Coordinates of C-alpha atoms and ligand atoms in Angstrom, one line a residue:
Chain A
X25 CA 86.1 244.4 59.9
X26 CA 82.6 244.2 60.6
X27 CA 80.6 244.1 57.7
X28 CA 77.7 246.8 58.3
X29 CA 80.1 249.9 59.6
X30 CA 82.3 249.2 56.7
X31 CA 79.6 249.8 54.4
X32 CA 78.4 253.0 56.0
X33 CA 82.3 254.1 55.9
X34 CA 81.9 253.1 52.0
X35 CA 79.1 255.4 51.7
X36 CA 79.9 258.1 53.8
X37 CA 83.8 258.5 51.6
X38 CA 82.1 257.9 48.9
X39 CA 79.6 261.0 49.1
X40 CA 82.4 262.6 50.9
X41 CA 84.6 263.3 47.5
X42 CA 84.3 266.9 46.8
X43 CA 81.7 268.3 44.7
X44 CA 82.4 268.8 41.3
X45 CA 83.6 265.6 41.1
X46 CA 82.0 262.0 40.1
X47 CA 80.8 260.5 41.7
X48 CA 77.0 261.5 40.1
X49 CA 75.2 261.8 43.4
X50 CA 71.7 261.4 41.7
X51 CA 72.2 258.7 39.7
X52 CA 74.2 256.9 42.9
X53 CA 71.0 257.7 44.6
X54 CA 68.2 256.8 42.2
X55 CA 70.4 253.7 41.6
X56 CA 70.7 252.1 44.7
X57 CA 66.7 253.1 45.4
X58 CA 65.9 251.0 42.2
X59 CA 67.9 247.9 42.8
X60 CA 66.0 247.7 46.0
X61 CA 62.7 247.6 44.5
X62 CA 63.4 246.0 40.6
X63 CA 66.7 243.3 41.2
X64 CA 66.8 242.7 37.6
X65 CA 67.8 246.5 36.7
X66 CA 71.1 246.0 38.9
X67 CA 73.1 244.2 35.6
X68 CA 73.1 247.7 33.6
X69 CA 73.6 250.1 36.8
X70 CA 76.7 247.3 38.1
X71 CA 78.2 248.2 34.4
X72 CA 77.6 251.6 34.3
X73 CA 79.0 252.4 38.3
X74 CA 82.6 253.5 37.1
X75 CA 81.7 255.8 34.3
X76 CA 79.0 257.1 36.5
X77 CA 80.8 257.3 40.0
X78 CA 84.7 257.2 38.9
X79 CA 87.5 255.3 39.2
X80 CA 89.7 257.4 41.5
X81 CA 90.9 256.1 45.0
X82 CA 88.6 257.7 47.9
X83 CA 90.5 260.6 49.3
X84 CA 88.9 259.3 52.7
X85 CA 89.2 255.7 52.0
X86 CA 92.5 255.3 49.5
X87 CA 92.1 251.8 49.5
X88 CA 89.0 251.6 47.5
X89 CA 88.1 253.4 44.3
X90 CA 85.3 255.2 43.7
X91 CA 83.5 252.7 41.1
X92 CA 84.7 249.4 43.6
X93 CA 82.6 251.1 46.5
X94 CA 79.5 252.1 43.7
X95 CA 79.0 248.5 43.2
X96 CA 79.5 247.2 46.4
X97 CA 77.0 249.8 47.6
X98 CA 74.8 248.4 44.9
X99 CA 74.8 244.8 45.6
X100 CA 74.5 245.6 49.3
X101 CA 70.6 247.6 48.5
X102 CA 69.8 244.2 47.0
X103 CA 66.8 242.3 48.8
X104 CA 69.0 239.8 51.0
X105 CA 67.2 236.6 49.4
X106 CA 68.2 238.1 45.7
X107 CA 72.2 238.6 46.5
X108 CA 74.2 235.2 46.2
X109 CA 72.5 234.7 42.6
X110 CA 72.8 238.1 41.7
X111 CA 76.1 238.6 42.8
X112 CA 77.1 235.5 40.7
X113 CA 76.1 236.9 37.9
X114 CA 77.1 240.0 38.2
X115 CA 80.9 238.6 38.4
X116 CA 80.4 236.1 35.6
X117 CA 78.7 238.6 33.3
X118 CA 81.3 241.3 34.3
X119 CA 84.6 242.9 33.1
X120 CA 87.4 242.9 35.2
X121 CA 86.6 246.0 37.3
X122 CA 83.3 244.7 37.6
X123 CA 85.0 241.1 38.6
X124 CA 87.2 243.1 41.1
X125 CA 83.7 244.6 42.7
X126 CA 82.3 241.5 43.6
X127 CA 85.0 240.0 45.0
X128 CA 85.8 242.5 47.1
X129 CA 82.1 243.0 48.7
X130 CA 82.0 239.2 49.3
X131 CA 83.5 239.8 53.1
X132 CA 80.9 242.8 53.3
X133 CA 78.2 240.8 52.6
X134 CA 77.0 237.5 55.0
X135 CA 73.8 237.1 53.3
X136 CA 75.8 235.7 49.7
X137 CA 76.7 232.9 52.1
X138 CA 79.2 229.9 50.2
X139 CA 77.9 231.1 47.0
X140 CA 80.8 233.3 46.7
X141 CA 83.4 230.6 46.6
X142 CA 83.4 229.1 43.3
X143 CA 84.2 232.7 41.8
X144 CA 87.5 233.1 44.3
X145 CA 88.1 229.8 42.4
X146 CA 87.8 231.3 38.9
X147 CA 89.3 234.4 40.1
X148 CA 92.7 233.1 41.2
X149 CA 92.8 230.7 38.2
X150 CA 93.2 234.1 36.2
X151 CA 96.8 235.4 35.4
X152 CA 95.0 239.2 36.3
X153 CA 97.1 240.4 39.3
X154 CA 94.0 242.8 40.5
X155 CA 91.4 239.7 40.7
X156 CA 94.0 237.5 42.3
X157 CA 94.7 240.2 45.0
X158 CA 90.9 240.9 45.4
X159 CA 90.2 237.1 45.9
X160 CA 92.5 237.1 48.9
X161 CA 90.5 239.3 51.4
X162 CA 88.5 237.9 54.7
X163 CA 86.0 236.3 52.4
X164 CA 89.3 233.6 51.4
X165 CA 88.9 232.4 54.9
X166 CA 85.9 229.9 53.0
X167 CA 88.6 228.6 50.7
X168 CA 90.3 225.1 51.6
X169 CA 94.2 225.2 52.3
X170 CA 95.6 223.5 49.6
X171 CA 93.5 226.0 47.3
X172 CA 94.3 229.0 49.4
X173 CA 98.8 227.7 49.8
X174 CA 98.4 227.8 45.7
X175 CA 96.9 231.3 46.1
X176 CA 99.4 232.7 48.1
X177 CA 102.4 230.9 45.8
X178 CA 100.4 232.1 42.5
X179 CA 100.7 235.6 44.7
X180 CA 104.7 235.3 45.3
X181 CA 105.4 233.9 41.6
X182 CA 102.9 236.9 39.7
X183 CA 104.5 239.7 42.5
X184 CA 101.7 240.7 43.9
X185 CA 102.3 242.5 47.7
X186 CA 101.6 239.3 50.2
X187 CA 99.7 242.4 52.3
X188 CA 96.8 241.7 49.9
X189 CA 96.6 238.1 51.9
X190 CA 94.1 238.6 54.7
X191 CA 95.5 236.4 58.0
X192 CA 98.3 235.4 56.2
X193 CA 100.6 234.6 59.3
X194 CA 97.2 232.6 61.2
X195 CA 97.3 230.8 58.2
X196 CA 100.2 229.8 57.0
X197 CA 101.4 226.1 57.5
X198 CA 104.1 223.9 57.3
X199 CA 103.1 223.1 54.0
X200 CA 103.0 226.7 52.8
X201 CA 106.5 226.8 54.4
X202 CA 107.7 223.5 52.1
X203 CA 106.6 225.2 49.2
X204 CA 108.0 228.7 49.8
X205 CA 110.9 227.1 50.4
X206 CA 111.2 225.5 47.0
X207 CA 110.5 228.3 45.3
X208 CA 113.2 230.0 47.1
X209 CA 115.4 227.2 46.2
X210 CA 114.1 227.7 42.7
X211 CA 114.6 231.1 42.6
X212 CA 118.3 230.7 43.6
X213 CA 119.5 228.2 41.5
X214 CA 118.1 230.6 38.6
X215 CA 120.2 233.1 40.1
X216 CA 116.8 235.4 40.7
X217 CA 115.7 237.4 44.2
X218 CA 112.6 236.2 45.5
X219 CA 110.0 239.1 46.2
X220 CA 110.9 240.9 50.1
X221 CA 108.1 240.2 51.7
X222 CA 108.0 236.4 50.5
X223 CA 111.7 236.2 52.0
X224 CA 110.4 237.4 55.2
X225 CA 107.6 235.3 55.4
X226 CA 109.3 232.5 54.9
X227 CA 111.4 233.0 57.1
X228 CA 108.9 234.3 60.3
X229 CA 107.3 230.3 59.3
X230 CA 110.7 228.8 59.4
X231 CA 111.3 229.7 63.0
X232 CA 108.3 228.8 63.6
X233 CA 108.3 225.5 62.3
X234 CA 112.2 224.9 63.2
X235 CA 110.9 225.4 67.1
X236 CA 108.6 223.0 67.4
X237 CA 105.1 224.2 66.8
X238 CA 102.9 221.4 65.5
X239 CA 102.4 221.7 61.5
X240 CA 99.0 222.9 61.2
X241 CA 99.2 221.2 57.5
X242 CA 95.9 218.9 56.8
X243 CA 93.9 220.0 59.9
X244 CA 92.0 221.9 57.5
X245 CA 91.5 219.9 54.3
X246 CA 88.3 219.5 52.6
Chain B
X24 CA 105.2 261.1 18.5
X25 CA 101.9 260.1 20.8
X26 CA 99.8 257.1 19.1
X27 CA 96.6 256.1 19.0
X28 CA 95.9 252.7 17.1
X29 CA 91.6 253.1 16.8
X30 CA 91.8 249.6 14.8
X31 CA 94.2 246.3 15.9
X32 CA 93.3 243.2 16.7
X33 CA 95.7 242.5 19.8
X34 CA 94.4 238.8 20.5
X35 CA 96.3 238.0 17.6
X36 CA 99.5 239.4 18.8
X37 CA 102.3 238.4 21.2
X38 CA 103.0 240.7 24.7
X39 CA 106.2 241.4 22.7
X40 CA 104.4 243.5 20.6
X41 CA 102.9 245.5 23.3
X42 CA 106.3 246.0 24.1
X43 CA 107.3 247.1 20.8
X44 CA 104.2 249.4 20.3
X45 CA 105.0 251.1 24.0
X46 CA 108.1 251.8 23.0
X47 CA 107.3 253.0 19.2
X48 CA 105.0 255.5 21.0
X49 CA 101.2 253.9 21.0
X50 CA 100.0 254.5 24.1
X51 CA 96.2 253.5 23.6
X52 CA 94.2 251.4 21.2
X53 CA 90.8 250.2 20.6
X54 CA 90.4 246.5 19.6
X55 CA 87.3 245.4 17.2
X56 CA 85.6 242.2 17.7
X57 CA 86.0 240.3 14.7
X58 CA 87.3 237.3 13.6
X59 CA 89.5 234.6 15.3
X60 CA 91.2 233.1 11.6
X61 CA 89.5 230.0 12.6
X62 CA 85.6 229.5 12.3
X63 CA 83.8 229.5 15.6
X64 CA 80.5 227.2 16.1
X65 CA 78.6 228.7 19.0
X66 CA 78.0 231.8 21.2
X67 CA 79.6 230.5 24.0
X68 CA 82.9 230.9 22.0
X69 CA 81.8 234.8 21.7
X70 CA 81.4 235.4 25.0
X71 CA 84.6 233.8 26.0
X72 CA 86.4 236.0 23.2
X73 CA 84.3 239.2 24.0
X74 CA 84.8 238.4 27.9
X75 CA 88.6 238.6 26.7
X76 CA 87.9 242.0 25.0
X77 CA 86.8 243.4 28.3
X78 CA 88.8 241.8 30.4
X79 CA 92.5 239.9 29.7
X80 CA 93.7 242.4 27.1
X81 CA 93.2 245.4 29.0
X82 CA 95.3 244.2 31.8
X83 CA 98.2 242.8 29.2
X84 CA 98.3 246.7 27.5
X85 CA 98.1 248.3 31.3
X86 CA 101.5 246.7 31.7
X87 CA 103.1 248.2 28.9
X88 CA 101.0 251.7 29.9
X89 CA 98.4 251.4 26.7
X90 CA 94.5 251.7 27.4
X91 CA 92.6 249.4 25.9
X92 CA 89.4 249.7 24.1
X93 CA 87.1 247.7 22.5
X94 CA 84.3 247.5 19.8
X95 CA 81.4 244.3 20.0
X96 CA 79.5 243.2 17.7
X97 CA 78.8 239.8 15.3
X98 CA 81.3 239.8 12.6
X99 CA 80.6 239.7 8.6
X100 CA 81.7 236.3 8.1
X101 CA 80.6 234.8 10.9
X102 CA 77.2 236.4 10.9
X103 CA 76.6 234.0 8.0
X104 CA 76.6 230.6 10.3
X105 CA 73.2 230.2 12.1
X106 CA 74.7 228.8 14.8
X107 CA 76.4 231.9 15.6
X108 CA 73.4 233.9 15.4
X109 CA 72.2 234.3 19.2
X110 CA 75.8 236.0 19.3
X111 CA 73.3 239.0 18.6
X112 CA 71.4 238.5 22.1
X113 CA 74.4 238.6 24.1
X114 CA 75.5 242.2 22.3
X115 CA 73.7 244.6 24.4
X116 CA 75.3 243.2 27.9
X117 CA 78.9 243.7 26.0
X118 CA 77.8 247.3 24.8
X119 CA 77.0 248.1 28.4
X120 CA 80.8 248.1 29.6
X121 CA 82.7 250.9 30.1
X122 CA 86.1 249.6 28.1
X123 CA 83.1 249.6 24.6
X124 CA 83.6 252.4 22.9
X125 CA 81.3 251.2 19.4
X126 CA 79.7 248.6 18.1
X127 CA 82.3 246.8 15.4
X128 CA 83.1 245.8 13.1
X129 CA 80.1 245.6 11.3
X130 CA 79.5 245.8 7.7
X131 CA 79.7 243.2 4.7
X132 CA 82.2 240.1 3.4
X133 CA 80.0 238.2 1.2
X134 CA 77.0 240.8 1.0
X135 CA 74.5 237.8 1.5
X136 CA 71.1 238.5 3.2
X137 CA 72.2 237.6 6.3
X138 CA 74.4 239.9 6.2
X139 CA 72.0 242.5 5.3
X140 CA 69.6 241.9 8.7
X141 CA 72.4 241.2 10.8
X142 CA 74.0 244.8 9.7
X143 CA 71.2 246.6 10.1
X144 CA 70.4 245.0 13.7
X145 CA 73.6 246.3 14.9
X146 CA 73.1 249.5 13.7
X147 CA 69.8 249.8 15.6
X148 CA 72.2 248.9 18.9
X149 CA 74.8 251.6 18.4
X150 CA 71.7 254.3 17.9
X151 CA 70.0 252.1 21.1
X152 CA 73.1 252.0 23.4
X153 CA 74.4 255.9 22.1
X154 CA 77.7 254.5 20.6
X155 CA 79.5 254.8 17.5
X156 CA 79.8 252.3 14.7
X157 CA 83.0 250.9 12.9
X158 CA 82.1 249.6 9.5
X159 CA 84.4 247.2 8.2
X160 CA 84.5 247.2 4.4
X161 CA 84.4 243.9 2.0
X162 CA 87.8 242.9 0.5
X163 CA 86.2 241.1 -2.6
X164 CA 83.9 243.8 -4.3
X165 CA 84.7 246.6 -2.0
X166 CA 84.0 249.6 -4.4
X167 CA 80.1 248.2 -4.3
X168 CA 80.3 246.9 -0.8
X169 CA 81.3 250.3 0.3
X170 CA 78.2 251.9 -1.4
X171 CA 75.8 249.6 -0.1
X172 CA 77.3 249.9 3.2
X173 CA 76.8 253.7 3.0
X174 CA 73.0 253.1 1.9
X175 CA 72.3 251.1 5.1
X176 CA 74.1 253.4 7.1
X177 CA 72.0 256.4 5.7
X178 CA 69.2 254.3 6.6
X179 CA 69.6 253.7 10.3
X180 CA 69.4 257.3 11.5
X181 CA 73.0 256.5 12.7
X182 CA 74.3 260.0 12.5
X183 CA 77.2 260.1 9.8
X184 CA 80.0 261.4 12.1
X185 CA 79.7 258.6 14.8
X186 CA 80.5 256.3 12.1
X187 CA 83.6 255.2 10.5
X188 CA 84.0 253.4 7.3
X189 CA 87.4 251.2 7.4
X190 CA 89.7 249.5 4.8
X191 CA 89.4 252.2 2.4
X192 CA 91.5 252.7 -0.4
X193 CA 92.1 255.2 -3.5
X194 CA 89.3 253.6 -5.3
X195 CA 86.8 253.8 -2.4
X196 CA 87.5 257.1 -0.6
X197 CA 86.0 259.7 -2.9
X198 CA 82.8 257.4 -2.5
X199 CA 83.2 258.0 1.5
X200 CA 84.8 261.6 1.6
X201 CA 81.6 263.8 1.2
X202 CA 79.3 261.6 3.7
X203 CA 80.0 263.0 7.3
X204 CA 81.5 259.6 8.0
X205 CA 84.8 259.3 9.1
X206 CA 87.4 257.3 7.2
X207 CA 89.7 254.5 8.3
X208 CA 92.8 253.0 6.7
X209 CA 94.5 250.1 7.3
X210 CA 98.1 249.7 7.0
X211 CA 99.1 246.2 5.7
X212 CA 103.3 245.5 4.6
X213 CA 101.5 244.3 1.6
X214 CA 98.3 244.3 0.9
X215 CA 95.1 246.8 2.3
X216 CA 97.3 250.5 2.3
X217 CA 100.8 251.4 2.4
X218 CA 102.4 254.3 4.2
X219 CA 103.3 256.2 1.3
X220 CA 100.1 255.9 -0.5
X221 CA 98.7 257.0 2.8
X222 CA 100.6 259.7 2.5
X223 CA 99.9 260.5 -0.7
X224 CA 95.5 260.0 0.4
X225 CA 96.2 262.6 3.3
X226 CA 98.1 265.2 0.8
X227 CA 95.1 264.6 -1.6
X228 CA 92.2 265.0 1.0
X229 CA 93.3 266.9 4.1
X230 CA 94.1 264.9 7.8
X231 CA 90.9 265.5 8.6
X232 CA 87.9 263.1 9.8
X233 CA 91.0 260.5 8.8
X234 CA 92.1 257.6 11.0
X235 CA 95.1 255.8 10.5
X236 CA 95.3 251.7 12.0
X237 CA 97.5 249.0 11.5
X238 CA 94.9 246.2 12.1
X239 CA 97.7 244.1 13.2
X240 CA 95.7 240.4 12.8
X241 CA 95.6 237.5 11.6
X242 CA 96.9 238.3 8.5
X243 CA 100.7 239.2 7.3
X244 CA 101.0 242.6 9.3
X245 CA 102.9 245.1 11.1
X246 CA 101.2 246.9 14.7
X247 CA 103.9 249.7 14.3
X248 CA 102.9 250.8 10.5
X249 CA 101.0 253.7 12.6
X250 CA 104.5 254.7 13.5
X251 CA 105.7 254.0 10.0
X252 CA 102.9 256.2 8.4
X253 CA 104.1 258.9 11.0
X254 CA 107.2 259.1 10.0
X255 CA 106.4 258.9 6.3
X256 CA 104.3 262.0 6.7
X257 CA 107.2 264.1 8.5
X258 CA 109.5 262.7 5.9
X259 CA 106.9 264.0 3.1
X260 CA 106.6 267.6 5.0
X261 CA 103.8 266.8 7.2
X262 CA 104.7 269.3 10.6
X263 CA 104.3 267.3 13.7
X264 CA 100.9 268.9 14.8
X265 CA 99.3 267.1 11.8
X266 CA 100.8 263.8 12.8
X267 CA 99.5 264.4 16.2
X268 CA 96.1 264.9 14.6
X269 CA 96.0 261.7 12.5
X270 CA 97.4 259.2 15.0
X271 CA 96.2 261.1 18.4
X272 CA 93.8 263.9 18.1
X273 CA 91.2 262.5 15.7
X274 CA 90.8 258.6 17.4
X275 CA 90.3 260.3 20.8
X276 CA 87.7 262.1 19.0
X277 CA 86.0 259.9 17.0
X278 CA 86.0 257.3 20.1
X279 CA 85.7 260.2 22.6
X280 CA 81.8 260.5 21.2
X281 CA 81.0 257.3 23.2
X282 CA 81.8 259.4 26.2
X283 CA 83.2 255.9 27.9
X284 CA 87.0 256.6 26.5
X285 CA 89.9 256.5 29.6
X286 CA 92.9 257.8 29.0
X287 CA 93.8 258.4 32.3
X288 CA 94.3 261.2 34.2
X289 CA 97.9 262.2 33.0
X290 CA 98.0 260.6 29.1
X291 CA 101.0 262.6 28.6
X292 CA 103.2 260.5 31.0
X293 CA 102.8 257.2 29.7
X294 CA 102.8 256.2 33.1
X295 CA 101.2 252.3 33.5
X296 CA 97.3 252.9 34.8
X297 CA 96.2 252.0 37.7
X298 CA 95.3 248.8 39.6
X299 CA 98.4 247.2 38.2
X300 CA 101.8 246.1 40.3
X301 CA 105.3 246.8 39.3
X302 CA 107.0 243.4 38.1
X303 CA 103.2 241.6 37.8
X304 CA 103.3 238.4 35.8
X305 CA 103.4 238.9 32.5
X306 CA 106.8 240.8 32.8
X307 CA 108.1 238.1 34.3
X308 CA 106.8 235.5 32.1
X309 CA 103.5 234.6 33.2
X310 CA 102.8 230.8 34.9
Ligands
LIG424 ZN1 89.7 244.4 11.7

């Protein structure tokens, strides 16, 4: 995913949505033209982006809704120099959807840099399934393996789909294979099914690992 | 029986009660800012708790299919502790969001000066930010509580219909009932309104402009008295539309003036909203 065409396809499904329909086009417009020139104005237009633009999956992009793509539009008009400290605070001062936003224009964005990483911390600390999820996009890539193994466990334990982990199989370790394999242990004894997709992940890294391959575990770790 | 609870404080309950209320037929809610039962000593603990507001307890009712709403604003009681004050700088981020759907509860406890300016302040935002109020009504001294509040109300160019005036009872609605206000009950096992004297208060002055809450908080009380009070009316020969109007019809439109309410596309499937999985954590216990 390269960032820049991504955001054009953002745009273009976004204005694409039959008329009639949020999102507002002018207010989209005048919004993204004022960010640009007046940073500070972004807080109110970030809040404002689902009433004003949606909340309905794209018919062009269905994974993204129309208020997620608003706001990543929106950070992305920011003056470059103005985004990691504005995207900060537009996650800290935000409610979940808004949360949700950020995160998921991180990987679109290189000029927010590290800055980013200390809210995939407080995001996966939360219980909320959709701000876990959105945590674990490319952008994760910047979070060290043992916080990024807890991640994908806190994913498995909470049920949410392990396709929301971005290079999930490139990064999986012998580690990640350790604990997966406790909680399947776990989950036995208690006479529970572990989650499908965990099952076959575990057992994709368990061949692996039973053959051979060097454990990747620690190479990695800050 | 569809149910809308415009007035419960869910931060004090257990998910077992979302449970409960899903399955007693509440299918959205809006939660006031108020109190916490315990005293708080600085903003930072409102904008944890108002974070909370827009944020945890909307996904915890999303798993049960309930929207959530809220109401923000600085509290009677607390509004009292100067360290609490610069709560009132951090309102008009809060009032931005698009799960606020008033500014609330506002109003008096004590009646003290403070509560006077910080009152009136908050009016000024709901008429600033196009919202609704939700007045919260003293439990000591309510019959002249209620009339002040009505003065200062008059007095902020705060239209009367985007304003309702809660925890009324027999003594204080005939003070409220010819205002243009709307007025809100709160049904209490004990204490505040029973369902039969609701019942009773609805016969005696019509379902409309009338909300019906549980409050559900810290306090000895009961988040399915909305159902209660529904069944009391049909049992008193209330027909089902007018049930429909008290717990559904007039919530969505007292709320539906902030033009920020979401009930979803479909709100007569009860289906769970969106951006939520199947088998997430809190049905499964949480970690
Ligand atoms: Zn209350």
């Amino acid at each position: 995913m390269e960032p820049e065409p991504e955001l054009e396809r953002l745009r273009a499904a976004l204005l694409a949505v039959p008329d009639g329909r949020l999102p507002d086009r002018d207010w989209l417009t005048e919004a993204l033209a004022r960010v640009g020139s007046e940073p500070a104005a972004l807080g109110r237009l970030f809040a404002a982006a689902g009433r004003r633009c949606g909340r309905e999956p794209l018919p062009d992009l269905p994974d993204w809704t129309a208020d997620d793509a608003a706001r990543v539009l929106l950070l992305a008009a920011l003056p470059p120099t103005e985004l990691p400290g504005q995207a900060e605070t537009c996650y800290r001062h935000g409610d979940a959807a808004e949360k949700r936003a950020v995160l998921r224009a991180l990987p679109l964005l290189p000029a927010v840099g590290d800055a980013g990483v200390p809210l995939l911390h407080d995001a996966i600390r939360t219980n909320d399934t959709r701000l876990v999820s959105a945590a674990l996009g490319p952008y994760a890539d910047r979070l060290d393996q043992a916080a990024w193994r807890q991640a994908v466990l806190k994913c498995v334990f909470t049920g949410i789909p392990l396709s929301a982990v971005s290079g999930l199989d490139r990064r999986a370790d012998a580690e990640l294979t350790t604990m997966l394999a406790g909680f399947a242990d776990e989950r036995r004894a208690a006479g529970r099914d572990m989650p499908a997709d965990a099952t076959a992940l575990l057992d994709r890294l368990s061949v692996l690992h039973r053959s051979g391959t060097p454990a990747r575990s620690g190479a990695e770790e800050a | 029986m569809r149910i809308f609870d415009p007035h419960i404080h869910m931060t004090s309950r257990t998910t077992d009660d979302y449970e409960r209320m899903a399955a007693a037929g509440v299918r959205a809610l809006v939660e006031p800012a108020f109190w916490l039962g315990q005293p708080r000593t600085s903003a930072a603990s409102f904008v944890d708790y108002f974070d909370s507001l827009v944020g945890w307890e909307p996904f915890r009712a999303a798993q049960f299919g309930i929207r959530h709403h809220a109401t923000i604003a600085l509290n009677p009681k607390e509004a009292n502790d100067p360290r609490c004050r610069e709560v009132l700088d951090l309102l008009p981020r809060y009032l931005d969001k698009d799960g606020v759907v008033a500014v609330g509860e506002v109003g008096y406890d004590s009646m003290t000066p403070e509560e006077d300016e910080v009152f009136a302040a908050q009016l000024a935002l709901a008429v600033e930010h196009e919202l609704p109020a939700m007045v919260h009504t003293p439990h000591r001294d309510k019959a002249r509580g209620t009339e002040r509040s009505l003065a200062v109300i008059a007095e902020s160019g705060l239209e009367p219909g985007r304003v309702v005036i809660d925890h009324l009872n027999e003594v204080t609605v005939p003070l409220v009932r010819d205002t243009g206000c709307w007025l809100g009950f709160s049904i209490y096992p004990e204490t505040k309104m029973s369902p039969p004297r609701m019942v009773e208060l609805l016969r005696k002055y019509g379902t409309e402009r009338m909300l019906v809450n549980s409050a559900a908080d810290w306090g000895r009380s009961d988040p399915l008295l909305t159902r209660a009070t529904g069944e009391a009316m049909l049992a008193a020969g209330f027909g089902d539309d007018d049930v429909d109007q008290v717990l559904w019809r007039n919530p969505v439109e007292f709320y539906g003036q902030s033009g920020r309410l979401d009930l979803g596309a479909d709100e007569a499937s009860g289906e769970t909203g969106p951006g939520t999985f199947e088998g997430n954590s809190i049905l499964r216990g949480g970690s």
